Coordinates of C-alpha atoms in Angstrom, one line a residue:
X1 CA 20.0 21.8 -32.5
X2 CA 16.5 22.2 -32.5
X3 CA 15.6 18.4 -32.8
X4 CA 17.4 17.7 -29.2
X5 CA 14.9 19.3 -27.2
X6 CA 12.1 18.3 -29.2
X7 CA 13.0 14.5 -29.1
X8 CA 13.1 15.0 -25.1
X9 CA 9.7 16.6 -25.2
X10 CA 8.2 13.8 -27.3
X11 CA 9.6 11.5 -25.0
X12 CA 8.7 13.1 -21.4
X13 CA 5.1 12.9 -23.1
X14 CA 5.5 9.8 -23.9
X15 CA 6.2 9.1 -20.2
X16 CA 3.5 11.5 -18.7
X17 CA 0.8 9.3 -20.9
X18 CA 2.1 5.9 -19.3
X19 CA 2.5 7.5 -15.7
X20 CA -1.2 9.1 -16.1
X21 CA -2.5 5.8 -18.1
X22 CA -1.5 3.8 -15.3
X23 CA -1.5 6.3 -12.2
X24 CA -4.8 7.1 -12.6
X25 CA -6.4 3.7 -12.0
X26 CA -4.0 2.4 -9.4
X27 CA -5.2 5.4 -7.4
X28 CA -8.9 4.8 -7.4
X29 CA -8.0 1.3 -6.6
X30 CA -5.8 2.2 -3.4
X31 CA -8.7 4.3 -2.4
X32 CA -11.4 1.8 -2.7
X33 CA -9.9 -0.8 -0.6
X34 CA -10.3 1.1 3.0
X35 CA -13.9 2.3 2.1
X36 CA -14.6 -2.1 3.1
X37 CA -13.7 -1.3 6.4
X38 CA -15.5 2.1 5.9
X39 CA -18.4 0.7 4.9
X40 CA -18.2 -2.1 7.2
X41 CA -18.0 0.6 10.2
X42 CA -20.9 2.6 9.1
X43 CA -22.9 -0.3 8.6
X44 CA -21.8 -1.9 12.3
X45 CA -21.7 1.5 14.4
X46 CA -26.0 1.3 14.0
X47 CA -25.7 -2.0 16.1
X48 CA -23.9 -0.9 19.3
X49 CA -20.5 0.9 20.7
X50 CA -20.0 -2.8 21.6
X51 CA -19.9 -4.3 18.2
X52 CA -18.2 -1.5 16.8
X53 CA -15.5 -1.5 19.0
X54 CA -15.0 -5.0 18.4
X55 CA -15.2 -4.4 14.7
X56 CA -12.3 -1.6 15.1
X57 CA -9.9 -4.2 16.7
X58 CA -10.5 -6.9 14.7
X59 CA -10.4 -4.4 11.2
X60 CA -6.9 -3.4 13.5
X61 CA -5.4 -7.3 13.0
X62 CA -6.6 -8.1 9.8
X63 CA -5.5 -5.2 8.2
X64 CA -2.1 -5.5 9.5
X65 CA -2.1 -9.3 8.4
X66 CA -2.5 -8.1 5.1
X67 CA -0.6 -5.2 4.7
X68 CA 2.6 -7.6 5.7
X69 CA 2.2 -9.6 2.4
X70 CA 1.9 -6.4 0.1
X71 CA 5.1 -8.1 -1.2
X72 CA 2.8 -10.2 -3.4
X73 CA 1.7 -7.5 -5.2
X74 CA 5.2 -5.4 -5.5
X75 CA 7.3 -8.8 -6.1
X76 CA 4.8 -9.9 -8.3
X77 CA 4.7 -6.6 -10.3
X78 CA 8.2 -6.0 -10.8
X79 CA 8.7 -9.7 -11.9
X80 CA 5.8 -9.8 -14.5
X81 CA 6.7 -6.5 -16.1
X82 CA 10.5 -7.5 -16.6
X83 CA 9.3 -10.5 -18.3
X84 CA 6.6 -8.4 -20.5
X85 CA 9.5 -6.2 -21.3
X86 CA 11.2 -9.0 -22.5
X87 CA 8.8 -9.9 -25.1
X88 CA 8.0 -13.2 -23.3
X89 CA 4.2 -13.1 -22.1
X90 CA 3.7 -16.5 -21.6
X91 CA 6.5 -16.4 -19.0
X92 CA 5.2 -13.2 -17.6
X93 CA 1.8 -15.0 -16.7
X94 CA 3.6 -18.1 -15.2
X95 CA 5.5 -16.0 -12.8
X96 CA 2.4 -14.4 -11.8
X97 CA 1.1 -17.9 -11.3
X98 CA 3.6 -18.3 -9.1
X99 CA 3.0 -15.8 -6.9
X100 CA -1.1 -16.3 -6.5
X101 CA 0.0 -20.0 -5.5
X102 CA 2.5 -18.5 -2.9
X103 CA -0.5 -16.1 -2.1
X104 CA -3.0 -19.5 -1.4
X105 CA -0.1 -21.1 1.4
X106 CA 0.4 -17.8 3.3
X107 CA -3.5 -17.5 3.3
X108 CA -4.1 -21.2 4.4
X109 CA -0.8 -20.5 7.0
X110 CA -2.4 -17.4 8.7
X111 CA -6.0 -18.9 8.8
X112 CA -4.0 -22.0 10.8
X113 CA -2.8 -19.4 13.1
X114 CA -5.8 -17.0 13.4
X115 CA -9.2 -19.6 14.0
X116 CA -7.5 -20.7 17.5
X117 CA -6.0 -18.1 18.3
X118 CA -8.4 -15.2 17.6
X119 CA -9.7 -14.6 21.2
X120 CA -5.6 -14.3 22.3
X121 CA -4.8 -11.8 19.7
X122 CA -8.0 -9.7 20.6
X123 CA -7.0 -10.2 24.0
X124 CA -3.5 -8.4 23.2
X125 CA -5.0 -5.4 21.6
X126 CA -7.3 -4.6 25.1
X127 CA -10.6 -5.1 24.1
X128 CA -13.1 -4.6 26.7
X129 CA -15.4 -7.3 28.1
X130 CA -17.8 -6.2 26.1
X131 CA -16.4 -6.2 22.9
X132 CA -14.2 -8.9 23.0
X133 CA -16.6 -11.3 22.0
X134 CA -17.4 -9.4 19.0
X135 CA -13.9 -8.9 17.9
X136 CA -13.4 -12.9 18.0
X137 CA -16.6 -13.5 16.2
X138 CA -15.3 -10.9 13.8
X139 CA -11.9 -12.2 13.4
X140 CA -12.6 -15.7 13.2
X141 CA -15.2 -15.1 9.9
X142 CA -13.2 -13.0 8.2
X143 CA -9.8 -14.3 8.5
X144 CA -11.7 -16.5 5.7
X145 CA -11.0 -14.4 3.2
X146 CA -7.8 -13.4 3.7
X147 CA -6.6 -16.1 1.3
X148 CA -8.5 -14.5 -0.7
X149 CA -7.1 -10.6 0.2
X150 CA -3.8 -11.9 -0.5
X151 CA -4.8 -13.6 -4.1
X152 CA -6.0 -10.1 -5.1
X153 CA -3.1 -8.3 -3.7
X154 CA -0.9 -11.1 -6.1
X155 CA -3.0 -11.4 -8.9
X156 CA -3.3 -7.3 -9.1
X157 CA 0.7 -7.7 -9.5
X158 CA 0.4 -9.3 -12.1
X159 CA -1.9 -7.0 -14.1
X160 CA 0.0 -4.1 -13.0
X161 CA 3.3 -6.1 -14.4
X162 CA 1.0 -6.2 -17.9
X163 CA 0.7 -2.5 -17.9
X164 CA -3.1 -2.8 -16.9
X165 CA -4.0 -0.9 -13.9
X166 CA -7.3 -0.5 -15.0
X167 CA -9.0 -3.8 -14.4
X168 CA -7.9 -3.8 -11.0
X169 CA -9.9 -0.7 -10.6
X170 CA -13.1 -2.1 -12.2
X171 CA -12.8 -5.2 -9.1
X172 CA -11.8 -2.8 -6.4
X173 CA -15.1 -0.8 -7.6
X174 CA -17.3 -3.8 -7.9
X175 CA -16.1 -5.7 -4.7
X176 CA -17.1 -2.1 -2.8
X177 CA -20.3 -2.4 -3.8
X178 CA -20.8 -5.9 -3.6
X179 CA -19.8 -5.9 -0.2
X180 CA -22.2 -2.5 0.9
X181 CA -24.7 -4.7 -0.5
X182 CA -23.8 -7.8 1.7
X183 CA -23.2 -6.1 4.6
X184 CA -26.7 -4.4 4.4
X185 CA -28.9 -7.6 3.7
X186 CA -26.9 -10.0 5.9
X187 CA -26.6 -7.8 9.1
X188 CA -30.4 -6.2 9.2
X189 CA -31.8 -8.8 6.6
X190 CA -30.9 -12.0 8.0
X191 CA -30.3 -10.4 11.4
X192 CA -26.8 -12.3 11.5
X193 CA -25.5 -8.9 13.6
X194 CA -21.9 -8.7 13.4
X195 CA -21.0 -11.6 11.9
X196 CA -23.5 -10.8 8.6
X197 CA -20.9 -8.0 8.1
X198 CA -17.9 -10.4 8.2
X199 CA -19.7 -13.2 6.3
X200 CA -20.7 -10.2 3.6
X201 CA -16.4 -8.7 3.5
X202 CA -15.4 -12.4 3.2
X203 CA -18.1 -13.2 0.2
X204 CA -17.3 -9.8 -1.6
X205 CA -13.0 -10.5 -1.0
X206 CA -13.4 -14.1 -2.8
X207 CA -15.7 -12.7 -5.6
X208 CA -13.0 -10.0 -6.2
X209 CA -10.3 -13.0 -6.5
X210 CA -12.4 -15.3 -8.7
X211 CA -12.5 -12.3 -10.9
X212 CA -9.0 -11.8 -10.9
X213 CA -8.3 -16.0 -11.4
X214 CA -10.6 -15.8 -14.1
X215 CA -9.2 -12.8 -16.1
X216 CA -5.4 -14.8 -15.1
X217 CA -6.5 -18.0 -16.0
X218 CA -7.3 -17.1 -19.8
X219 CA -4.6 -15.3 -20.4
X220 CA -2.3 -18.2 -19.3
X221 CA -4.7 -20.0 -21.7
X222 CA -4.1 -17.8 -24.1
X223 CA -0.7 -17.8 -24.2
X224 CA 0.0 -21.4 -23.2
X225 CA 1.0 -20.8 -19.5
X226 CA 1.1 -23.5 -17.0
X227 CA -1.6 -23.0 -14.5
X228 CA -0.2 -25.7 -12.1
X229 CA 2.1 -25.1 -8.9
X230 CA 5.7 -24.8 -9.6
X231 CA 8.1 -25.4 -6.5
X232 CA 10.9 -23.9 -8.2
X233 CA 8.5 -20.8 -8.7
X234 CA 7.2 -20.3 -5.7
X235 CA 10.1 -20.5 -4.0
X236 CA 11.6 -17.8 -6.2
X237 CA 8.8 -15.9 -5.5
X238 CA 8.9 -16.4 -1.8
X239 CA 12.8 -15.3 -2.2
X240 CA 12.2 -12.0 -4.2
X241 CA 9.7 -11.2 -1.9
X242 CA 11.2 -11.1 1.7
X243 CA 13.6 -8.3 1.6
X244 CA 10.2 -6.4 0.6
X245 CA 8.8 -7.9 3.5
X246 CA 11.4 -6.9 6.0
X247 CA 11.2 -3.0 4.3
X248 CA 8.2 -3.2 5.4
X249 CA 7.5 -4.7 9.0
X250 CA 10.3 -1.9 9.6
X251 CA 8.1 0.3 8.1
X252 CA 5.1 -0.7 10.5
X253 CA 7.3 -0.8 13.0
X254 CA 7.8 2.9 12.5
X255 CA 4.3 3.7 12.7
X256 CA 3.3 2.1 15.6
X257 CA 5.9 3.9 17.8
X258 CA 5.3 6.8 17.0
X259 CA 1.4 5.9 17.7
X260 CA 2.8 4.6 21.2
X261 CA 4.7 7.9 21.4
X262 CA 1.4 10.1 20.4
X263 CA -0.2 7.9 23.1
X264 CA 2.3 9.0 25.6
X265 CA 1.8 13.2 25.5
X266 CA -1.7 12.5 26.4
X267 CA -5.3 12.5 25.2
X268 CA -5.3 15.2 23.0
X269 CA -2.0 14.7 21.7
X270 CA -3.2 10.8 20.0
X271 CA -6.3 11.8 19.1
X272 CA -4.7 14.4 17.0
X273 CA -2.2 12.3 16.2
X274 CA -4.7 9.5 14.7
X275 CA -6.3 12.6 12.6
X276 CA -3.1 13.6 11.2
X277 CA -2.2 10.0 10.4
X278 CA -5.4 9.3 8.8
X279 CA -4.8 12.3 6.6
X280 CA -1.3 11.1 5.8
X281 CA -2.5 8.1 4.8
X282 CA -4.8 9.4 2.3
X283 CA -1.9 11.8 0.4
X284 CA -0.3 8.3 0.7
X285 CA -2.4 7.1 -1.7
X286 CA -1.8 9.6 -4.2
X287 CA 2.0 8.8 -4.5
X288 CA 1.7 5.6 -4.0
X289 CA -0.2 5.9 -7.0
X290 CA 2.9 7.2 -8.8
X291 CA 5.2 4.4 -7.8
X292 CA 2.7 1.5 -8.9
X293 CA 3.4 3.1 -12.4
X294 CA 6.9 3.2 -11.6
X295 CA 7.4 -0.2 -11.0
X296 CA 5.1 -1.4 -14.2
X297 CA 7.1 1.0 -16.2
X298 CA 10.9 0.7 -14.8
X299 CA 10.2 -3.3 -15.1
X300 CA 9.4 -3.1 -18.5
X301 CA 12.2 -0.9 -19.4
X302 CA 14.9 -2.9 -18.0
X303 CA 13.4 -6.5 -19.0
X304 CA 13.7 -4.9 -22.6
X305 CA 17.2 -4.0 -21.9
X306 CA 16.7 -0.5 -22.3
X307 CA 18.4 1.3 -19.7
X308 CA 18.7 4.2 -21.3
X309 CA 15.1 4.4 -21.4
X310 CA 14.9 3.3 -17.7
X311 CA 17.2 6.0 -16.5
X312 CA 14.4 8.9 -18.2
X313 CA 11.4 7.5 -17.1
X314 CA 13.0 7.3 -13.1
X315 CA 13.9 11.4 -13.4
X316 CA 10.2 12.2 -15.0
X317 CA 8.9 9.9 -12.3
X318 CA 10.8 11.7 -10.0
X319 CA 9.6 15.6 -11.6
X320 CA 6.2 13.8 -10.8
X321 CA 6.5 13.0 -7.3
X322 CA 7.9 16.5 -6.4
X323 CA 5.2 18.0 -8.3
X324 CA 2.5 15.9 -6.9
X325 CA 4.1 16.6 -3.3
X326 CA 4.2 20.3 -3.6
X327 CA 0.4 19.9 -4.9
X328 CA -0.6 18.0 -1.8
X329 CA 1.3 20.2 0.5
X330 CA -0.5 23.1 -0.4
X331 CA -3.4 21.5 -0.3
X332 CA -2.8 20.3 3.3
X333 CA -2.1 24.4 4.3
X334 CA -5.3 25.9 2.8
X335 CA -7.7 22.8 4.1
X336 CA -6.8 23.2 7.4
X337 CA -9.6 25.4 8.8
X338 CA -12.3 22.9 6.8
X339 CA -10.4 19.2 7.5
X340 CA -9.8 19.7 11.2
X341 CA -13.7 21.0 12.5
X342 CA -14.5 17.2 9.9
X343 CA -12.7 15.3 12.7
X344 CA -13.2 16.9 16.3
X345 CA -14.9 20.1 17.7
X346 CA -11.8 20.2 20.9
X347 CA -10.2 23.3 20.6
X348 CA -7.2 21.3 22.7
X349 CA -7.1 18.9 19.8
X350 CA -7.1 21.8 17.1
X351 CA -4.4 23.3 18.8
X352 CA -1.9 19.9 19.0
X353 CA -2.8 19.1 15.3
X354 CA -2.6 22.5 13.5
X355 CA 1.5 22.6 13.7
X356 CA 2.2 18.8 13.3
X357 CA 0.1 19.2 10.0
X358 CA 2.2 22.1 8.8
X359 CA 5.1 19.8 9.3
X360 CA 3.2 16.7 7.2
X361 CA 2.7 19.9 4.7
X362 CA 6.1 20.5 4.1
X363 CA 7.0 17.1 3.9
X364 CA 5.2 16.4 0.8
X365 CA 7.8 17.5 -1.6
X366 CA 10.1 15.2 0.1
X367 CA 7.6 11.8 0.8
X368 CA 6.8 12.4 -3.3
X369 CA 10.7 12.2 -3.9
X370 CA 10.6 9.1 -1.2
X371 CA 7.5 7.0 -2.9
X372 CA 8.6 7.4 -6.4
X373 CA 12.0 6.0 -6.2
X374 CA 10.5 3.1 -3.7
X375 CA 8.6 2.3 -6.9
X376 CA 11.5 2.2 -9.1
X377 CA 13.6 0.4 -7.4
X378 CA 11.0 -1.7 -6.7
X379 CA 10.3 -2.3 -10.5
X380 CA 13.9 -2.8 -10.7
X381 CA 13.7 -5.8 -8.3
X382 CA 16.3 -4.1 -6.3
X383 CA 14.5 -5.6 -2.6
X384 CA 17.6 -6.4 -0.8
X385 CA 18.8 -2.6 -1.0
X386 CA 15.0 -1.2 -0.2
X387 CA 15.3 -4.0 3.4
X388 CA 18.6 -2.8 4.2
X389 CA 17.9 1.1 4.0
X390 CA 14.9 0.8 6.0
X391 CA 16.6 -0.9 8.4
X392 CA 18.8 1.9 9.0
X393 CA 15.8 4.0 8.5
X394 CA 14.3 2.5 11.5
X395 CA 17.7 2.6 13.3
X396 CA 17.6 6.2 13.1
X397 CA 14.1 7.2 13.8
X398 CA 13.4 5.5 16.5
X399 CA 15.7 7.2 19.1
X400 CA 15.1 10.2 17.7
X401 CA 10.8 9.3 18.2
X402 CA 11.5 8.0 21.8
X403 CA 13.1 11.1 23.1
X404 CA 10.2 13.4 22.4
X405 CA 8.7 12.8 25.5
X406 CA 12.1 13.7 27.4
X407 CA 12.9 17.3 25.4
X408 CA 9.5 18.2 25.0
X409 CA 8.3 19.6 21.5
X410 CA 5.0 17.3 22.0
X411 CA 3.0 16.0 18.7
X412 CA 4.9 18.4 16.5
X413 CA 8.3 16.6 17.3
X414 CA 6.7 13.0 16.6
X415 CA 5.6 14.6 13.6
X416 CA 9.1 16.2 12.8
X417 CA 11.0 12.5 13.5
X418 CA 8.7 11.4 10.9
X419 CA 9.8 13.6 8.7
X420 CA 12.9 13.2 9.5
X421 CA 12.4 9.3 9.0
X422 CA 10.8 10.1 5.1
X423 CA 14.1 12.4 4.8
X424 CA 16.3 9.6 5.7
X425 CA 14.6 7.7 3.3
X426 CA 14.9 9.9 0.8
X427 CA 18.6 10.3 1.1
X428 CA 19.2 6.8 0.8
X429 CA 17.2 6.1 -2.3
X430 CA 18.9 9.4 -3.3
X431 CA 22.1 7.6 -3.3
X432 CA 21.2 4.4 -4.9
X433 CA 19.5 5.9 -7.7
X434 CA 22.6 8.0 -8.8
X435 CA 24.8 5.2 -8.4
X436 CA 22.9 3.2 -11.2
X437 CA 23.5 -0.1 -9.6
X438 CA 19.7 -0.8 -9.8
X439 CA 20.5 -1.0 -13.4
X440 CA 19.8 -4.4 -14.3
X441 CA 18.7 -5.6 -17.6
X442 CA 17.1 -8.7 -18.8
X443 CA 13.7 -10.9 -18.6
X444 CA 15.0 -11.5 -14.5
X445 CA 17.6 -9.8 -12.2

């Protein structure tokens, strides 16, 4: 009786080193890629309120851009780990080979739509007179390197998919400094203004993907992988990745209403609401964290046709993110007399923020819940379920988010029809990790 319990405690151990092992490093990652546009801000803000505010919208596009293709990373993650799972590695690396060459066309696509268009898409996000010319030069530079973005967001799939989430840190690390260091000689050295800090992002963003190619490309050599482009491959990339992509343009969908909601209540009400958001962003991180191990891990399971072993890691997973959640929560509560005075010094502001952040506090528990099974069922290649419950996600937060300003409740209501979005969310990947159907074994779903 007594060897029961002490198998499970062997294995949850087992499972706490992998989730740590490979948590860990995905975090600092995640962290390190907004300290570019940190950095890129500090550095900027000494040149003018004109060139920063340009910098600010053009940061506003490009950042979306990419974050709509974070598909290459999860697609590719999920994909490379069943395959590792599997046992077959050379496999494993061409499917990640697939996914940096899908990576290269949507770059080359979006550069073809950005270079002419920039001054029209800085026109739709208001710029002033002033700093529109800014935000074009901007734009125009760096939409360079988003080719180069999206490689790192693929080839970092693949690495994760190979149980290595520590390289990835390593880049992240060195492409922070590299582009600090850029930014620094090019916009005060050279005197390039403005565009020294986009020609210094886009140098640092394809130094960080000829790393990545380079670590890739010898392990295809290594184990005989094909480096050239594969239709068939692609296209199955491409495939696996668009529910992803639909979960989450619903997803960014979500956030900008309620930002245009915020908006709505007045001053104080958005500027609280962008301190609160920045905030939730951050404890983002740290679960996301947690799922990026989740889909490394889950893949593997089930590409080595252990369900079984699949079905424990997703409920220590789980344990995890409701740990992690309480963690951050309480956090959240005691920090708020120090984080709030960090951000603004308006009393008015204070006073909108202080209950919507109890809300984000309580929420934790539930968003850890919420980002941990995204990951599994992301590792399980299950995208077409993920689409489909965002989609009704959406469908139910967003009259709930537009009739704030009609009963009242101001930020705190936004704030509670966020939570009730994350609870939504929850309940859905509630039910479809209960029902087992994400279940599927083998090298590919």
């Amino acid at each position: 009786m007594t060897q029961a319990p002490a198998a499970t405690r062997a294995t949850r151990r087992q499972h706490d080193r992998e989730i740590v092992m490979l948590a860990v490093p995905a975090f600092g990652a995640l962290v390190a890629e907004p300290l570019f546009v940190m950095a890129d801000s500090a550095i900027v803000g000494h040149l003018g309120t004109a060139q920063l505010a340009g910098l600010g919208v053009a940061s506003a596009l490009l950042t979306t851009a990419v974050s709509i293709f974070v598909f290459l990373a999860y697609a590719t993650t999920a994909a490379v780990a069943r395959r590792v799972g599997a046992g077959d590695l050379q496999a494993a690396i061409r499917q990640g080979m697939d996914g940096i060459w899908l990576a290269l066309l949507i770059g080359a696509t979006v550069i073809a739509v950005v270079l002419p268009s920039a001054p029209a898409l800085i026109n739709v996000f208001g710029a002033s007179d002033t700093a529109a010319p800014y935000a074009t030069t901007y734009l125009r530079i760096s939409s360079l390197g988003i080719p180069a973005m999206l490689i790192v967001l693929a080839a970092t799939g693949v690495l994760r998919g190979l149980q290595n989430t520590k390289t990835p840190l390593y880049v992240a690390i060195s492409g922070f400094v590299a582009n600090g260091v850029l930014n620094v000689a090019l916009v005060y050295g050279a005197d390039l203004g403005i565009a020294g800090s986009a020609w210094g992002t886009v140098i640092a963003q394809w130094g960080m993907a000829a790393v990545y190619l380079v670590v890739v490309v010898r392990g295809a050599r290594r184990h005989g992988a094909s480096l050239a482009p594969d239709a068939a491959g692609i296209r199955a990339s491409a495939q696996a990745g668009a529910p992803l992509l639909v979960r989450t343009l619903s997803l960014r969908a979500i956030l900008l209403i309620a930002t245009a909601v915020a908006a709505r209540l007045g001053d104080a009400d958005i500027a609280a609401h962008q301190i609160i958001l920045s905030l939730w962003s951050l404890l983002a991180f740290a679960l996301d964290a947690i799922a990026i191990a989740g889909q490394a891990i889950i893949g593997r399971y089930l590409g080595a046709d252990d369900p079984q072993g699949a079905r424990a890691a997703c409920r220590r997973m789980v344990q995890w993110g409701i740990a992690v959640g309480v963690v951050l929560g309480l956090l959240v509560i005691l920090s708020r007399p120090l984080f709030l005075p960090l951000f603004t010094s308006d009393s008015t502001v204070k006073d909108a923020a202080l209950p919507a952040l109890i809300m984000v506090a309580l929420s934790q528990p539930i968003c850890g819940v919420v980002y941990v099974l995204d990951g599994v069922l992301m590792g399980a290649g299950d995208g077409p379920y993920l689409a489909g419950a965002m989609l009704v996600t959406l469908a139910v937060f967003v009259p709930a988010a537009l009739l704030v300003p009609t009963f009242g409740g101001g930020l705190t209501a936004v704030w509670g029809a966020m939570t009730l979005m994350m609870a939504v969310r929850m309940l859905t990947l509630l039910l479809r990790a209960h029902s087992g159907r994400w279940v599927v074994t083998g090298a590919t779903r």
